[in-house]
Coordinates of C-alpha atoms in Angstrom, one line a residue:
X1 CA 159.0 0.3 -71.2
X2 CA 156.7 1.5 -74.2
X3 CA 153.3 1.6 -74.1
X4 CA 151.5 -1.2 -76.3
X5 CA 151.4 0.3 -80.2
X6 CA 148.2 1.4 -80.9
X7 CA 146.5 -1.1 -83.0
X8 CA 143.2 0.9 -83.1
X9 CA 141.8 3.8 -84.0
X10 CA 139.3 4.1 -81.4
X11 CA 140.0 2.5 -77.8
X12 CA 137.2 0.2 -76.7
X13 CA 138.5 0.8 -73.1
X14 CA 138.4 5.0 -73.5
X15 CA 135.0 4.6 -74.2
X16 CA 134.2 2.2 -71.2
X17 CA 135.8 4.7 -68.8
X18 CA 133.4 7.5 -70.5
X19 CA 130.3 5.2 -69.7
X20 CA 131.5 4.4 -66.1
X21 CA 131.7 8.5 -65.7
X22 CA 128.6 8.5 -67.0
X23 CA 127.0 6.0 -64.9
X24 CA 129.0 7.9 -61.8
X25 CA 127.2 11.3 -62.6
X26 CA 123.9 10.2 -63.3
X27 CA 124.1 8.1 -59.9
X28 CA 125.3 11.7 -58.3
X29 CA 122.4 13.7 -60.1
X30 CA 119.9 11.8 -59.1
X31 CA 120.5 10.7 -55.7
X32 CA 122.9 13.0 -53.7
X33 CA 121.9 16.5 -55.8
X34 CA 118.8 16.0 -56.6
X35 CA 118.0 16.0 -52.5
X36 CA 120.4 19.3 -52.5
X37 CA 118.0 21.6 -54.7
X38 CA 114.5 19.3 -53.7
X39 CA 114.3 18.4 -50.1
X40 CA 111.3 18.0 -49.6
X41 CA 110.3 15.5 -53.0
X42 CA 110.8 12.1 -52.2
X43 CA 114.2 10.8 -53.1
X44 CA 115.9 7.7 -53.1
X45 CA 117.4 6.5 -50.1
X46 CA 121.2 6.7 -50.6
X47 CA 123.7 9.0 -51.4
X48 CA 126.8 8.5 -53.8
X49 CA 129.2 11.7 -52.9
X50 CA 131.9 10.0 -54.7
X51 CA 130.2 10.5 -58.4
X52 CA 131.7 14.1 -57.3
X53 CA 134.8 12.5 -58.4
X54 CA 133.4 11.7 -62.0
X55 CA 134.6 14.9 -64.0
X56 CA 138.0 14.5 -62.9
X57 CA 137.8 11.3 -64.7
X58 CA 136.4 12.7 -68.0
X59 CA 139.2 15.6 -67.5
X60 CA 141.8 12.9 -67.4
X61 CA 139.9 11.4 -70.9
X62 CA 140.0 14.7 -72.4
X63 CA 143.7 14.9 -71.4
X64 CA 144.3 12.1 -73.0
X65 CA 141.8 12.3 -76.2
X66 CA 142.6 15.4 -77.2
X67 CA 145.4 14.2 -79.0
X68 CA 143.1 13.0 -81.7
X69 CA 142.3 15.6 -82.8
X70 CA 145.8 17.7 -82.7
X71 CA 147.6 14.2 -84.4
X72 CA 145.5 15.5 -87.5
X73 CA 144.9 18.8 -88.1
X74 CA 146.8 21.4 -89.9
X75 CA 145.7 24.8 -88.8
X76 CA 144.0 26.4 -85.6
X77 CA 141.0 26.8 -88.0
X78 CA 140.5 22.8 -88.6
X79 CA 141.1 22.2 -84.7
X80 CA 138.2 25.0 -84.4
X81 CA 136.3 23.6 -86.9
X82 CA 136.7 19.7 -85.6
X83 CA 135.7 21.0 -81.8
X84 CA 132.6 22.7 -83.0
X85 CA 131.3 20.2 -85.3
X86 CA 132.1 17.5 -81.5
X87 CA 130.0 19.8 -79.5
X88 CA 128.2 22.0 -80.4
X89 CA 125.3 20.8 -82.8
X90 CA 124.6 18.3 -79.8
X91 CA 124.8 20.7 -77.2
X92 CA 122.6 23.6 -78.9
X93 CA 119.7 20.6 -79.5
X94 CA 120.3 19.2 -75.3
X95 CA 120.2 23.3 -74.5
X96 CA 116.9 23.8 -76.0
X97 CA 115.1 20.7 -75.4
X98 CA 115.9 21.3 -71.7
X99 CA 114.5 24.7 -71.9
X100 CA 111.6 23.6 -73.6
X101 CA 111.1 21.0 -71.1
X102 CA 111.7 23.0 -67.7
X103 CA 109.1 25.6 -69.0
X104 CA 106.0 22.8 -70.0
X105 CA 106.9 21.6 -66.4
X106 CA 106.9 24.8 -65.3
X107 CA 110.3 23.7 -63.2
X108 CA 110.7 27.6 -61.6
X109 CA 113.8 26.5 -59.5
X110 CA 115.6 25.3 -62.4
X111 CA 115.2 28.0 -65.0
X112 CA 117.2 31.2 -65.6
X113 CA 116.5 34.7 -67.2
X114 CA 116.6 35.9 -70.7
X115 CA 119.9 37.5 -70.4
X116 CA 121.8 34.1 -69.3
X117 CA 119.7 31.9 -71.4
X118 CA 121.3 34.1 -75.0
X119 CA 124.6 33.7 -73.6
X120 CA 124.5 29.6 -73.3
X121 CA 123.5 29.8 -76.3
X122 CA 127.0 30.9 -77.3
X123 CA 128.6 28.0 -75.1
X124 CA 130.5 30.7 -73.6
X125 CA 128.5 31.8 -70.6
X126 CA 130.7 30.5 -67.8
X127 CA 133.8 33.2 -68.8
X128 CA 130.9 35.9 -68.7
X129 CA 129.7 34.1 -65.0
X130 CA 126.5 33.3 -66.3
X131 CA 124.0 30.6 -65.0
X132 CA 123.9 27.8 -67.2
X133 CA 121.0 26.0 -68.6
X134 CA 121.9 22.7 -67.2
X135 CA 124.3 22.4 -64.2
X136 CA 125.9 20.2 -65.8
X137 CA 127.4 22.4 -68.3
X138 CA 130.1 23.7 -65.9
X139 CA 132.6 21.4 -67.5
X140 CA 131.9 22.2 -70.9
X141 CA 133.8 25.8 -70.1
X142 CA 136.9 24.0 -68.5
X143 CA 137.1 22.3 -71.5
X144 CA 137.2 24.9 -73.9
X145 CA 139.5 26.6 -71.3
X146 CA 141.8 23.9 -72.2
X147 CA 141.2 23.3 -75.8
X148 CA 142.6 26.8 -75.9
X149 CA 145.5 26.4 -74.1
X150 CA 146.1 23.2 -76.1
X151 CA 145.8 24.8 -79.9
X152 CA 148.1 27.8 -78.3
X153 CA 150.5 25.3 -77.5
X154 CA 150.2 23.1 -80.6
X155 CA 150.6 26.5 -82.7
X156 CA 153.3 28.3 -81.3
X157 CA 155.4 25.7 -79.2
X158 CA 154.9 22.5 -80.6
X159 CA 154.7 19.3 -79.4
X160 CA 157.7 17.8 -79.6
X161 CA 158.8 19.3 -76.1
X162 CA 155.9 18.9 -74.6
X163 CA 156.6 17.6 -71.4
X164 CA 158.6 20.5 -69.9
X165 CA 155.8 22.4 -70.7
X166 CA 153.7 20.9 -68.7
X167 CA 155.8 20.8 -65.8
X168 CA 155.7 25.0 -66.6
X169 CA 152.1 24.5 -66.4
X170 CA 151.7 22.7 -63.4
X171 CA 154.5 25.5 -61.7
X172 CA 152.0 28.2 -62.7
X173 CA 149.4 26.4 -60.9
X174 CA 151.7 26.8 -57.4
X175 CA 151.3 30.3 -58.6
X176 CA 147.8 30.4 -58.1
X177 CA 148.0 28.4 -55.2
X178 CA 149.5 31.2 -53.2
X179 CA 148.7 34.3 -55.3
X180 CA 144.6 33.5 -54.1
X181 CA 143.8 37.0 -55.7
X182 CA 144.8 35.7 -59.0
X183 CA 142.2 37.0 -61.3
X184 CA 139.6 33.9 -61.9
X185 CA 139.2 34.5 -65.2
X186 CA 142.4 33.6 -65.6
X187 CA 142.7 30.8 -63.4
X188 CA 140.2 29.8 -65.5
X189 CA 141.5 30.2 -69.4
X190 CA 144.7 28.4 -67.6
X191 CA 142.5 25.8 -66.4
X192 CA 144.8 25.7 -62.8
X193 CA 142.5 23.8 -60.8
X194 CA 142.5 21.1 -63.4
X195 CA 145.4 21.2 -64.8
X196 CA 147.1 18.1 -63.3
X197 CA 144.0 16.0 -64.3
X198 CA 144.6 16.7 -68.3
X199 CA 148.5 16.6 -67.7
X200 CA 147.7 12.8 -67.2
X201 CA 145.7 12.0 -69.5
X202 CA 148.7 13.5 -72.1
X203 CA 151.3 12.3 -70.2
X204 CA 149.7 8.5 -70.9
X205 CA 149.1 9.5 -74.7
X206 CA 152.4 10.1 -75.2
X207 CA 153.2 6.4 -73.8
X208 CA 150.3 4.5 -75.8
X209 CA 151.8 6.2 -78.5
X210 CA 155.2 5.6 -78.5
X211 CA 156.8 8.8 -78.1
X212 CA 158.0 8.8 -74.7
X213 CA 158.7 5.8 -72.7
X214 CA 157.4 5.4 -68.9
X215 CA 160.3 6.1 -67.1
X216 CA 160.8 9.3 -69.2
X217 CA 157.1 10.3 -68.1
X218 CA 157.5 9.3 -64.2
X219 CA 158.9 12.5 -62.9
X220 CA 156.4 14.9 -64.5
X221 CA 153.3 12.1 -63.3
X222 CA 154.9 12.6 -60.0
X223 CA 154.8 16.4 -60.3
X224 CA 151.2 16.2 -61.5
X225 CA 150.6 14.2 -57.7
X226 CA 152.5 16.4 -56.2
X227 CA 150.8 19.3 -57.6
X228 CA 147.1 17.7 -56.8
X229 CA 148.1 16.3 -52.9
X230 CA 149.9 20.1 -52.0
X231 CA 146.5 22.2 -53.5
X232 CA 143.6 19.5 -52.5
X233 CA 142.2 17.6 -50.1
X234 CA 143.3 14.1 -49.4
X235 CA 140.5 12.3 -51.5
X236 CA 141.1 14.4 -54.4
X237 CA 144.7 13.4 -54.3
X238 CA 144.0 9.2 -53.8
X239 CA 141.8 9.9 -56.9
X240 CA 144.5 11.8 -58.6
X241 CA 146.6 8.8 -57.6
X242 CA 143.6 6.0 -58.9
X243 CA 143.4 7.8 -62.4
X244 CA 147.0 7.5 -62.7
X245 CA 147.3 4.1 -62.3
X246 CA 144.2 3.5 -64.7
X247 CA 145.7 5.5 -67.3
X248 CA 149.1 3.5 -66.7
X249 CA 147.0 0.6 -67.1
X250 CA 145.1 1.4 -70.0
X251 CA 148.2 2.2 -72.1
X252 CA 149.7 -1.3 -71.6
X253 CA 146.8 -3.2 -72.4
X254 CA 145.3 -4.1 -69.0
X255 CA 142.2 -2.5 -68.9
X256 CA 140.7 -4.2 -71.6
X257 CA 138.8 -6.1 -68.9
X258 CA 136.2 -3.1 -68.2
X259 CA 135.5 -3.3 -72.2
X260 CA 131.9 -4.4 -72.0
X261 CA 129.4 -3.9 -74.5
X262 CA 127.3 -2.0 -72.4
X263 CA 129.8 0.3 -71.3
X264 CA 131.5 0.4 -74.4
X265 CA 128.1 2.0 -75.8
X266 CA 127.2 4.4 -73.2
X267 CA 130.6 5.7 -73.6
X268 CA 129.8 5.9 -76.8
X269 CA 126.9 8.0 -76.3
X270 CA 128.3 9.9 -73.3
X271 CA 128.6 13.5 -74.4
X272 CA 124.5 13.3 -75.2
X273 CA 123.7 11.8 -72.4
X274 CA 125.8 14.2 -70.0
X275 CA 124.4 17.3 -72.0
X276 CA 120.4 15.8 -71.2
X277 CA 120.5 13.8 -67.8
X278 CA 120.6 16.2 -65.2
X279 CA 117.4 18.8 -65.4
X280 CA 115.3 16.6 -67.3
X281 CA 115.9 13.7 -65.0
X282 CA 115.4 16.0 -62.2
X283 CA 111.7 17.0 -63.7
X284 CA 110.7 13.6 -64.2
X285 CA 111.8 12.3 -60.9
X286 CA 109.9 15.9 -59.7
X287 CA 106.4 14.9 -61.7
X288 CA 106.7 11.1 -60.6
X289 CA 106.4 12.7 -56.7
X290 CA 103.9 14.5 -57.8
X291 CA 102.0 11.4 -58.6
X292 CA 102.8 9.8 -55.8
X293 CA 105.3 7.0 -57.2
X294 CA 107.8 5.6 -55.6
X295 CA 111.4 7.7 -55.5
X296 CA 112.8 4.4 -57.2
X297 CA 110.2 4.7 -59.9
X298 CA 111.1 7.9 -60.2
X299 CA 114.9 7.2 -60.5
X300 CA 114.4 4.6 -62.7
X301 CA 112.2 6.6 -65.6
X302 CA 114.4 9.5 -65.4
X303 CA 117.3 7.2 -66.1
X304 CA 115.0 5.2 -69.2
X305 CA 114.6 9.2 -70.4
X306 CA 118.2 10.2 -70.0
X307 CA 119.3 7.0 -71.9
X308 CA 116.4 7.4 -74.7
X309 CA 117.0 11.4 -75.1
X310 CA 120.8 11.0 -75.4
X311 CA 120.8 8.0 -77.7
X312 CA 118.3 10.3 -79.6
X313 CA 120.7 13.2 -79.7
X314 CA 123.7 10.8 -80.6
X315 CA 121.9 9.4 -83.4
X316 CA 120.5 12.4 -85.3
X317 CA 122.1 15.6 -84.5
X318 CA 125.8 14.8 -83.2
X319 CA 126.8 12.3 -85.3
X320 CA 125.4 13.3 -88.4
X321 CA 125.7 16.7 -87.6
X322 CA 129.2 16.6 -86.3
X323 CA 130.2 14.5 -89.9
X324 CA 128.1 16.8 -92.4
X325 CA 130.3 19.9 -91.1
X326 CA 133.4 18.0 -91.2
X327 CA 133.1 17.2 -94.5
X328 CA 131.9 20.1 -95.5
X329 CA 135.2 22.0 -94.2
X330 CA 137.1 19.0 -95.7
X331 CA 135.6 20.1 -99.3
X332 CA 136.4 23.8 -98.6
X333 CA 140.2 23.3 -97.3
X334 CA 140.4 20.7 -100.9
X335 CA 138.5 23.4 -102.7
X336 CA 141.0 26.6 -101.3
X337 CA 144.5 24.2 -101.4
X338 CA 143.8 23.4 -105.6
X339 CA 142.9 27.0 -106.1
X340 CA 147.1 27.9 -106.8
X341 CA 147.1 24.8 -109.0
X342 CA 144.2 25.9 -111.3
X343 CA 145.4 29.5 -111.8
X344 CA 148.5 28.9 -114.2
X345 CA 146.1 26.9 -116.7
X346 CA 143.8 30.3 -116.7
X347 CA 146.3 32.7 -117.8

C-alpha cells in the first residue's frame, strides 16, 4: 500500500507534532531541569522525565523534512545556502538576546567564557566541545551532523537507492556499538546515536511520497528497531517503536486528528521558540523566586515570554530573514545561469 499522494505543500500534521515537541521540552525545561541546575529556587511540584524523549521526536521530523529541501535543490551550494537562511538568522538573534539577558540578570550559573561564547557564534561549537549558549542548542549540532551526511549522500550517491544505504548506515552504527573507542567526533559527523531516529522519518517520506510502498520499507523500519532496542534502553526503544507508528500513521492520512490550530501554530513557530525557551525561562522563573511568587507564577510567565520572544523571532528575523537570502541567492544562481546566454550577443 502507498502512502496517501501528497496534496499539500506543507503538512498541517508535521507542524502539530513540532508544537507537541515543543510543548514536551518546555514542560521538561521548566519543571524536571530547571530543579537539576536550581535546587534550592522554588519549582513546580512535578516532574515530566519523559519530555527527555522530545528530540527524538524532532529527529524523526528532521528525518522526514529534510526531503524538502533535497526534492529542490540543484547543487551542495543551494542546500547550504537554504539551511543557513532556516537557521541561522534566527539562531544568531536567540544567541544574543540570551546573552544579553543572562548578563542584565547577572545569571552566573548559566553563562560561559569569551572563548566558547565566539565559537557559538559560528553554530559549530559542539564539534570543537564547546559549552553552548543555551543548552538547548545541543541538537542543533546533530542536525548539521546530519545535514552533512544527507548532502554527501544526495551528491555522490543519489537518492534513488536510498534504502540500502541506510541499512549501511544503521550497520555502521553496530560498529560503534562495539568499537566504544570510536573516535566521537566521528560518531558524531555520522550521527550513530541517532541515526535510526532520521532513518524513520525518510523511510516514511519515501511512502507519503510515493516512491516506495510500505511493505518495501518494512524490513529496513525493522532494522532501524532493531538497531535502537540492541544499543538503548527499553524506553528508548518503545519510543523508537511509538514514532514509528506515528510516522506510519501520518503518511496515510490518520493523524490529521492532532491538526489543531494551536498546535498547528506553535509548530509553526517551533525552531524560535526552541532557540529562546530554555535560559530565558529559567531567569524569569529565577527573578519570580526572588520576588517571592509562586513557582506556578513563575512557570507560567516564563512560558507567556518564551511564547512572546519566539513569535517575535519568527516574525521579524527568520522569516523575513530566511526569505530575503533565499531570494537573494535565487537572483544570483538566475544572474550566473544567463551569463553563457548573453556572451554570444557581445562578441
Amino acid at each position: 500500500m502507498v502512502g496517501t499522494p501528497p496534496s499539500r505543500n506543507r503538512l498541517t500534521e508535521l507542524d502539530a507534532l513540532r508544537g507537541i515537541g515543543a510543548l514536551c521540552v518546555l514542560i521538561f525545561h521548566y519543571s524536571t531541569r530547571f530543579h537539576e541546575l536550581f535546587p534550592q529556587a522554588a519549582h513546580v511540584p512535578f516532574s515530566f522525565p519523559g519530555g527527555n524523549y522530545r528530540v527524538l521526536l524532532f529527529f524523526t521530523i528532521s528525518g522526514f523534512a529534510i526531503f524538502f529541501t533535497l526534492d529542490r535543490i540543484r547543487s551542495v551550494a543551494d542546500f547550504v545556502v537554504n539551511r543557513f537562511a532556516r537557521l541561522y538568522p534566527a539562531y544568531l538573534v536567540a544567541m544574543l538576546l540570551t546573552l544579553s539577558i543572562e548578563y542584565l540578570a547577572q545569571a552566573t550559573q548559566l553563562l560561559i567564557g569569551p572563548v566558547a561564547i565566539l565559537a557559538n557564534v559560528t553554530m559549530l561549537q559542539g564539534f570543537a566541545f564547546l559549552p553552548e549558549v543555551d543548552g538547548a542548542y545541543w541538537t542543533l549540532t546533530v542536525e548539521i551532523a546530519f545535514y552533512f551526511c544527507m548532502i554527501a549522500i544526495w551528491k555522490f550517491t543519489g537518492m534513488r537507492r536510498l534504502e540500502p544505504l541506510l541499512a549501511g548506515w544503521l550497520m555502521l552504527r553496530w560498529l560503534f556499538w562495539i568499537w566504544p573507542d570510536m573516535p566521537e567526533r566521528i560518531i558524531m559527523l555520522l550521527v550513530l546515536r541517532y541515526a535510526p531516529f532520521f532513518i524513520i522519518g525518510m523511510l516514511a517520506y519515501r511512502v507519503w511520497r510515493g516512491q516506495r510502498r510500505l511493505r518495501q520499507q518494512a524490513p529496513y523500519a525493522a532494522l532501524a528497531l532493531l538497531s535502537i532496542a540492541t544499543m538503548e534502553s527499553w524506553d528508548v526503544a518503545i519510543v523508537g517503536c511509538i514514532l514509528l507508528l506515528a510516522f506510519v500513521a501520518l503518511v496515510h492520512g490518520y493523524l490529521r486528528f492532532v491538526s489543531l490550530r494551536p498546535l498547528v501554530w506553535l509548530g509553526g513557530i517551533s525552531y524560535s521558540f526552541y532557540l529562546i525557551h530554555q535560559h530565558v525561562g529559567f531567569v524569569v522563573m529565577l527573578e519570580c523566586a526572588k520576588a517571592g511568587y509562586s513557582p506556578w507564577i513563575g512557570f507560567a510567565a516564563a512560558f507567556a515570554v518564551a511564547l512572546l520572544l519566539g513569535t517575535a523571532i519568527n516574525r521579524l528575523v527568520e522569516r523575513p530573514a530566511g526569505e530575503a537570502i533565499l531570494a537573494w541567492w535565487k537572483r544570483r544562481s538566475a544572474a550566473r545561469a544567463s551569463l553563457p546566454d548573453a556572451a554570444p550577443s557581445q562578441t
